[in-house]
Coordinates of C-alpha atoms and ligand atoms in Angstrom, one line a residue:
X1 CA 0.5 11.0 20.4
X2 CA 0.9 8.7 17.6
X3 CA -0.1 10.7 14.6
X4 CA 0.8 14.6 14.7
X5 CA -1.7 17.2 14.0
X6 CA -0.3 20.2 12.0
X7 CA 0.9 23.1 14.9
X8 CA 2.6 19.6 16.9
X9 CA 5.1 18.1 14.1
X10 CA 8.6 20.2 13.4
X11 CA 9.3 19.9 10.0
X12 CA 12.4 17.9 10.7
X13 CA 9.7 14.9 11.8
X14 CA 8.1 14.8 8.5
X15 CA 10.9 14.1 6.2
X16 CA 13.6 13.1 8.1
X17 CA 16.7 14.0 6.7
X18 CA 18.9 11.0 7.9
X19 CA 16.6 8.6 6.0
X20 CA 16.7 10.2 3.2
X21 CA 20.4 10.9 3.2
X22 CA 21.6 7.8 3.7
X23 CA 19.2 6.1 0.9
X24 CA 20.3 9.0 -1.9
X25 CA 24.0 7.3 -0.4
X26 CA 22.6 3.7 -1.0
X27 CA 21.3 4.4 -4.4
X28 CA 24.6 5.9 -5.5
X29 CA 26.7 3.4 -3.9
X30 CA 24.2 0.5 -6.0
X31 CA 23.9 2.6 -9.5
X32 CA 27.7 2.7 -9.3
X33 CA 28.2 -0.7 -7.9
X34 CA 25.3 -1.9 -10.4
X35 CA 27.5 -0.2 -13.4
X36 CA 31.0 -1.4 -12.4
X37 CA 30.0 -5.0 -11.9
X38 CA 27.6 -5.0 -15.4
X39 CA 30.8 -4.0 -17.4
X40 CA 33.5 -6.7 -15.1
X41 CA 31.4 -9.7 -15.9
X42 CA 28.4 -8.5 -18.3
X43 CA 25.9 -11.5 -19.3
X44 CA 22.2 -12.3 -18.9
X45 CA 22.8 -14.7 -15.6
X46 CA 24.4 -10.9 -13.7
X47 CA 21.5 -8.7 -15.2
X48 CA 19.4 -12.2 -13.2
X49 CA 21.3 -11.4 -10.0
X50 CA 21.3 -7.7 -10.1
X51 CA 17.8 -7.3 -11.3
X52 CA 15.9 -6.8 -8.3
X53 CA 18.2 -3.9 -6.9
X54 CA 18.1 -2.3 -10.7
X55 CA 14.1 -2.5 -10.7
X56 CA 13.9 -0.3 -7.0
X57 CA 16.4 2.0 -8.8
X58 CA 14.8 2.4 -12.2
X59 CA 12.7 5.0 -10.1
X60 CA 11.9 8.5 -10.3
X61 CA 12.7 11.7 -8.2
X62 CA 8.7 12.9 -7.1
X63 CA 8.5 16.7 -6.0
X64 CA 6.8 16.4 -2.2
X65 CA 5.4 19.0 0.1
X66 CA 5.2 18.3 4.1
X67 CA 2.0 17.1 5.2
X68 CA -0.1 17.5 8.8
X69 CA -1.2 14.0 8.3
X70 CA 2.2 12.1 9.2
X71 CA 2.9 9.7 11.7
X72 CA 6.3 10.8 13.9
X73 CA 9.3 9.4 16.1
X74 CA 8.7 6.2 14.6
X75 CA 12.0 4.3 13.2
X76 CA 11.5 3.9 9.3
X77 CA 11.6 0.4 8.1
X78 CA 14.6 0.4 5.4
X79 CA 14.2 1.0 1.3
X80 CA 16.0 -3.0 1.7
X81 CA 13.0 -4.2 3.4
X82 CA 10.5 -2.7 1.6
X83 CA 11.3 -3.7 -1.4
X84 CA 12.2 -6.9 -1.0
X85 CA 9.6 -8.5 1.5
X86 CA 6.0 -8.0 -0.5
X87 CA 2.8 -9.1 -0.6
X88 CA 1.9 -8.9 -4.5
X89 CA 0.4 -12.3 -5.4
X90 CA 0.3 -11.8 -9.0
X91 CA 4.2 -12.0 -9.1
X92 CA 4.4 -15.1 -6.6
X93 CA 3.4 -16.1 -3.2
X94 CA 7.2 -16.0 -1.6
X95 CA 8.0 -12.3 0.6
X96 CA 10.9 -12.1 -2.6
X97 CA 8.9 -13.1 -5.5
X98 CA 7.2 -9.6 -6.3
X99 CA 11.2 -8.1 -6.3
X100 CA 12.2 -10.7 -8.5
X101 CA 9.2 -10.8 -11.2
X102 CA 7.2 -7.3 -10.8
X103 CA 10.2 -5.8 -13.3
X104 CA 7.7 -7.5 -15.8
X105 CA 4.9 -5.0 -15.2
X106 CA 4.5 -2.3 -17.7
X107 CA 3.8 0.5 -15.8
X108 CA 3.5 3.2 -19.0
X109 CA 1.6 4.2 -20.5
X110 CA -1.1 3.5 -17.7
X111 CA -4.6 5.0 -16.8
X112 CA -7.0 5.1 -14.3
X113 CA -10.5 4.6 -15.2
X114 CA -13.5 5.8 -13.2
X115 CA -16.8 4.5 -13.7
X116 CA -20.3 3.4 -11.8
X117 CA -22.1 5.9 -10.3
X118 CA -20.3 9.1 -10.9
X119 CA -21.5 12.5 -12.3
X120 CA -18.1 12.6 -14.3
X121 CA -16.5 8.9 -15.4
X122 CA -14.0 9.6 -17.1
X123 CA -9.9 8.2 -17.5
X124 CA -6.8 9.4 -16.1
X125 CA -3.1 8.9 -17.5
X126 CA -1.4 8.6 -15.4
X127 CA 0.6 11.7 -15.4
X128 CA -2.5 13.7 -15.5
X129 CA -3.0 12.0 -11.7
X130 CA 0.5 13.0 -10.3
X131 CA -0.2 16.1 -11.4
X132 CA -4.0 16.7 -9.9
X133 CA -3.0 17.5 -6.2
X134 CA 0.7 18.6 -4.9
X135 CA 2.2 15.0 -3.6
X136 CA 2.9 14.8 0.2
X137 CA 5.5 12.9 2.1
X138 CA 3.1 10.5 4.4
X139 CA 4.8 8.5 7.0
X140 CA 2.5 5.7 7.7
X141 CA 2.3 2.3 10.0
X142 CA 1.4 -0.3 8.1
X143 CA 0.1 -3.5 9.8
X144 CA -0.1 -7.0 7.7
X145 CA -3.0 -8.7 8.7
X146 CA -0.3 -11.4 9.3
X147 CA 1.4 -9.9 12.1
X148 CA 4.2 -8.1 10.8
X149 CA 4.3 -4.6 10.3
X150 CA 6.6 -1.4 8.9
X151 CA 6.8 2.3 9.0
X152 CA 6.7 3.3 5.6
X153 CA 7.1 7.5 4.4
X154 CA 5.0 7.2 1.4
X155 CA 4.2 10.0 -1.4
X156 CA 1.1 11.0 -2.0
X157 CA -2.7 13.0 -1.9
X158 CA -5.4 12.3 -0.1
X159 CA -7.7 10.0 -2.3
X160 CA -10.9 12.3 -1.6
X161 CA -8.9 15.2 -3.8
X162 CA -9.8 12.7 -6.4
X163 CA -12.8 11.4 -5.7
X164 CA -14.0 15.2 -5.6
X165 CA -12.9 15.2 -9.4
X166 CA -15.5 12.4 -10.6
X167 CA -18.6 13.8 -8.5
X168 CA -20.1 10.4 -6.8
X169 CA -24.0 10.4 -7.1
X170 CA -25.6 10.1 -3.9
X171 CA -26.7 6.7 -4.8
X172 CA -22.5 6.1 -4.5
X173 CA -22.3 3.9 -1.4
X174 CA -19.1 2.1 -2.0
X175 CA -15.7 2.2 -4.3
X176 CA -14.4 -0.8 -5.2
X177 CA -10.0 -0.9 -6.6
X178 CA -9.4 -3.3 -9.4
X179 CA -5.6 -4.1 -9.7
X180 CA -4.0 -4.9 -13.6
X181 CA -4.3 -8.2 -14.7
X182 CA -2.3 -10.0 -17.2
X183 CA -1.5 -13.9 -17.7
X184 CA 1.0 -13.6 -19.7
X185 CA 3.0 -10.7 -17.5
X186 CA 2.0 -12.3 -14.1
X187 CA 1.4 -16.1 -14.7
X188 CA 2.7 -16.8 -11.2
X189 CA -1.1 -15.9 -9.7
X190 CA -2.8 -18.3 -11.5
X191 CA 0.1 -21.1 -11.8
X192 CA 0.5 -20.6 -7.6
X193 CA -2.7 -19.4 -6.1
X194 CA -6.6 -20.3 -6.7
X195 CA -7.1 -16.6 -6.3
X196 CA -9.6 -15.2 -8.6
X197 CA -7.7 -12.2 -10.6
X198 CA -8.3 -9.1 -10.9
X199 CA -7.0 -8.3 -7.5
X200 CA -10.2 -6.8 -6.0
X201 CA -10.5 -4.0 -2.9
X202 CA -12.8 -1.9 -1.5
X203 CA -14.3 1.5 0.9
X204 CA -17.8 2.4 2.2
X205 CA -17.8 6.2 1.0
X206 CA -16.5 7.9 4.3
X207 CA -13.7 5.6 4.5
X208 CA -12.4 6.6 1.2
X209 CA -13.2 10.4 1.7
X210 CA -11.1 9.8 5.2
X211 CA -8.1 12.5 4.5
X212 CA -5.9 9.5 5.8
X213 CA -6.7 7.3 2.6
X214 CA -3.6 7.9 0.4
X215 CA -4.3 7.8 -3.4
X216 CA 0.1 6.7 -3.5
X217 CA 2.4 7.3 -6.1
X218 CA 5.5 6.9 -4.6
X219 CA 7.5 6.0 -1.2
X220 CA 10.7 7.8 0.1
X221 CA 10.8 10.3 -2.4
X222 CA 11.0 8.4 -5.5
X223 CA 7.9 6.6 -7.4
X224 CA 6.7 3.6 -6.6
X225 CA 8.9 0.5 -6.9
X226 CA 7.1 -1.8 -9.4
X227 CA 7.0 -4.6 -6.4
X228 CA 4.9 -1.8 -4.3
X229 CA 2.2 -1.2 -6.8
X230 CA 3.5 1.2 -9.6
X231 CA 2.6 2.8 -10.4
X232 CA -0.5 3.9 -8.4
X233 CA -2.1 2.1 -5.0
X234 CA -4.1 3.0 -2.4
X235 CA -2.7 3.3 1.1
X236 CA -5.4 3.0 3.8
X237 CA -3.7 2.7 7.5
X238 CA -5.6 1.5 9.7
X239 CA -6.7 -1.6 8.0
X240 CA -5.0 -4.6 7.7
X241 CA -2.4 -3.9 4.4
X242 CA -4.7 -6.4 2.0
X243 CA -7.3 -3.5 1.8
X244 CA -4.5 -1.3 0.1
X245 CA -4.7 -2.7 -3.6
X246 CA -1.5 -2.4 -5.6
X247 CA -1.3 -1.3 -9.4
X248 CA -4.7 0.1 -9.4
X249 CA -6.4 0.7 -13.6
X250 CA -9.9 0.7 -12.5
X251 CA -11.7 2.1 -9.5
X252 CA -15.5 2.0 -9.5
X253 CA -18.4 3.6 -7.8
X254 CA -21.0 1.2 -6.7
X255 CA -24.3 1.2 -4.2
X256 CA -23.9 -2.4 -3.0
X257 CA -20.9 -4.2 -0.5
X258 CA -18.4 -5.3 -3.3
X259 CA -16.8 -8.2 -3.6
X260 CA -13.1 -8.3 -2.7
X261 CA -10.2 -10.9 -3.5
X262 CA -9.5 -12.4 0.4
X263 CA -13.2 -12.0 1.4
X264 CA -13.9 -14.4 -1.5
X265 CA -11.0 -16.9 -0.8
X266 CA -11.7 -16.9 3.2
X267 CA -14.5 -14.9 3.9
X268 CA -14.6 -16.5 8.0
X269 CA -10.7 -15.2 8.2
X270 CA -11.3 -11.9 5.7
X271 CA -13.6 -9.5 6.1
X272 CA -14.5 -6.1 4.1
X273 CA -13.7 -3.5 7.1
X274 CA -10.8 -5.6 8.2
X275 CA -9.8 -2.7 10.7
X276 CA -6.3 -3.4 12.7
X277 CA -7.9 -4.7 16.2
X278 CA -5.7 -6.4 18.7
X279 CA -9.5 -8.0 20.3
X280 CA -10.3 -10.0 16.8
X281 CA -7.8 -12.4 16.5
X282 CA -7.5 -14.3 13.5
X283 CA -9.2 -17.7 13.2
X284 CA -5.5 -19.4 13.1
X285 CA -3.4 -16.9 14.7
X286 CA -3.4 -13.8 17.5
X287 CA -3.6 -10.1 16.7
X288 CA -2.3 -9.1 19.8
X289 CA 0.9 -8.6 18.6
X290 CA 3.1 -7.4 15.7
X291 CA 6.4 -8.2 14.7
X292 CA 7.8 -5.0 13.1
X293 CA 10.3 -5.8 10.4
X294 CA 14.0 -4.5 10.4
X295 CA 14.4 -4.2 14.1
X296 CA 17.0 -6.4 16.1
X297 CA 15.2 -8.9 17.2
X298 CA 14.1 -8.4 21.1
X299 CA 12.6 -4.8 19.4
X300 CA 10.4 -6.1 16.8
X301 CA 7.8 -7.4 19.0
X302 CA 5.0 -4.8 20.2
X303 CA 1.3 -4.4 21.0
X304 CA -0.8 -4.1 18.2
X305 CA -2.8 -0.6 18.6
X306 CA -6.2 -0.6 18.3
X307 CA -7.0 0.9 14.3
X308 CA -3.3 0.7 13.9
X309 CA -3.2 3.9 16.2
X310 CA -5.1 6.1 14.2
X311 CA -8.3 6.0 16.0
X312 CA -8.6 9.8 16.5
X313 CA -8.9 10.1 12.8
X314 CA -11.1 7.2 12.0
X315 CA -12.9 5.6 15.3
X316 CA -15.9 7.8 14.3
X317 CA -16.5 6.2 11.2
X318 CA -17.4 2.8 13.3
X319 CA -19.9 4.4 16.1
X320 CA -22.3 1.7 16.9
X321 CA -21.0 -1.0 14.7
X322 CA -20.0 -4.5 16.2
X323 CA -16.2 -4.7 15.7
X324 CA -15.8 -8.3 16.1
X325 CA -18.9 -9.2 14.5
X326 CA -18.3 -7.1 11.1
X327 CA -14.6 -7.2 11.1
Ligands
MTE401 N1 -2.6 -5.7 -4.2 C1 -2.5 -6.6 -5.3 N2 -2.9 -6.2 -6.5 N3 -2.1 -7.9 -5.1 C2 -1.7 -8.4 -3.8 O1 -1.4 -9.6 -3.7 N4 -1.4 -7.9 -1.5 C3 -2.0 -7.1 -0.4 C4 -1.8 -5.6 -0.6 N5 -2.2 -5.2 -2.0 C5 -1.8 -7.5 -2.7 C6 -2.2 -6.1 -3.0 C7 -1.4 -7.4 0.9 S1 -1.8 -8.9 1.6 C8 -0.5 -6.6 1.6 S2 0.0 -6.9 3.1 C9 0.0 -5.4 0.9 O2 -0.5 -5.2 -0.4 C10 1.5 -5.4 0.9 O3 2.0 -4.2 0.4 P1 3.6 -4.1 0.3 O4 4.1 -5.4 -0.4 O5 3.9 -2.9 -0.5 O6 4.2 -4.1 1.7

């Protein structure tokens, strides 16, 4: 069984101690490492090289509860890895870039508005959102629609918990994500791509009221690393990880298909459900396959799983749609 339902998981599975202890180890060893070597050499070209190790440590301890909807037995892909090998356009198109240049975001204040066609619009701060539901630890695959994937223990709520708060009319058909924008603070996705900014994302309705959609603030325990999406995403696992906008200030209600950032740049390699299926393979490459990051290298290669292996939670939603026609 690849995810565990609530009376199957010991608590141990959830939050594994190990992980956790030897990352509190790593972050010690670093902060003291980070100190000792600032006040030996000091200078602007050592805050260059430390910079992206200080930026995943500049985070904050979350409070977490235990949730049901965790994936178990799975090794977790280290803090290392990911932190340091992104997807985050805006700060670059290298895997290292968005560790290097996402210091630059200014993640407070920050809010959340909610518009379209909601009973309530309103804005959250950001603190108000971290406050709305109790934050779970969430171990979740997550597939890259290029073939590489991770096992990552997020920190979260459910996004319907929100949704619930804003009262979607029935004329609410779709949400679309909108992700910050700012020239001046991520020049690198206009000077390097021909992507048209904001970052845009979206779910029909019953996708984002799935429990498994993860309004995220965090991942292993600590807020979000600014590379990651500080500091609020959306995690959606069983689609490939472009659906799961990063750094999220807008999210709006809609009754029509919106438009989304890779659908617009490709939309015969991209499409809007872009469910993980090892039977669609990408126009240029296979899906059959995944190359899980971290692992020695005769482990990292394994069958992709049909909806990333969380088909018992979400296979329902796609009855009677054609999956390689709509993908
Ligand atoms: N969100 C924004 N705003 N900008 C991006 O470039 N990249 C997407 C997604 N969300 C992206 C984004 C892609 S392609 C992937 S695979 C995941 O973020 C990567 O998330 P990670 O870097 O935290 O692993």
């Amino acid at each position: 069984m690849l995810v565990g339902k609530p009376p199957d998981i010991p608590s141990s599975e959830i939050t594994p101690k190990s992980a956790y202890q030897q990352y509190v180890n790593r972050r010690h060893f670093l902060r003291g490492a980070a100190a000792v070597g600032a006040v030996a050499l000091g200078g602007d070209r050592l805050g260059g090289i430390l910079a992206p190790r200080t930026r995943v440590l500049a985070s904050t301890k979350l409070n977490t509860v235990s949730s049901p909807l965790t994936t178990t037995g799975e090794q977790l892909t280290s803090l290392e890895d990911i932190t340091h090998y992104n997807n985050f356009y805006e700060f670059g198109v290298n895997k290292d870039d968005p560790a290097k240049n996402a210091g630059a975001l200014p993640t407070r204040p920050w809010s959340v508005k909610i518009e379209g066609k909601v009973a309530k619009p309103q804005t959250f701060d950001i603190d108000a959102l971290l406050k709305l539901r109790p934050l779970e630890d969430r171990i979740y695959r997550m597939r890259c629609v290029e073939a590489w994937s991770m096992v990552i223990p997020w920190v979260g709520y459910s996004f319907s918990e929100l949704i619930k708060q804003c009262q979607p009319l029935a004329s609410a058909k779709y949400v679309q994500f909108l992700s910050y924008y700012n020239w001046h603070v991520e020049p690198w996705g206009s000077s390097e791509t021909s992507i048209s900014w904001p970052y845009s994302e979206g779910l029909r309705m019953d996708e984002a009221m799935n429990p498994l959609t993860l309004l995220t603030f965090g991942l292993y325990g600590d807020t979000l690393p600014n590379q990651d999406g500080a500091p609020v995403r959306i995690v959606v696992p069983w689609k490939y990880g472009f659906k799961s906008a990063k750094s999220i200030v807008k999210m709006k209600f809609v009754d029509k298909q919106p438009d989304t950032t890779w659908n617009l740049q490709a939309p015969n390699e991209y499409g809007f459900y872009s469910n993980v299926n090892p039977n669609v393979d990408h126009p240029r490459w296979s899906q059959k396959y995944e190359r899980r990051i971290g692992l020695p290298f005769y482990e990292q290669r394994r069958a992709t799983l049909m909806f990333n292996g969380y088909g018992d939670f979400v296979a329902s939603m796609y009855a009677g749609m054609n999956l390689k026609k709509d993908f």
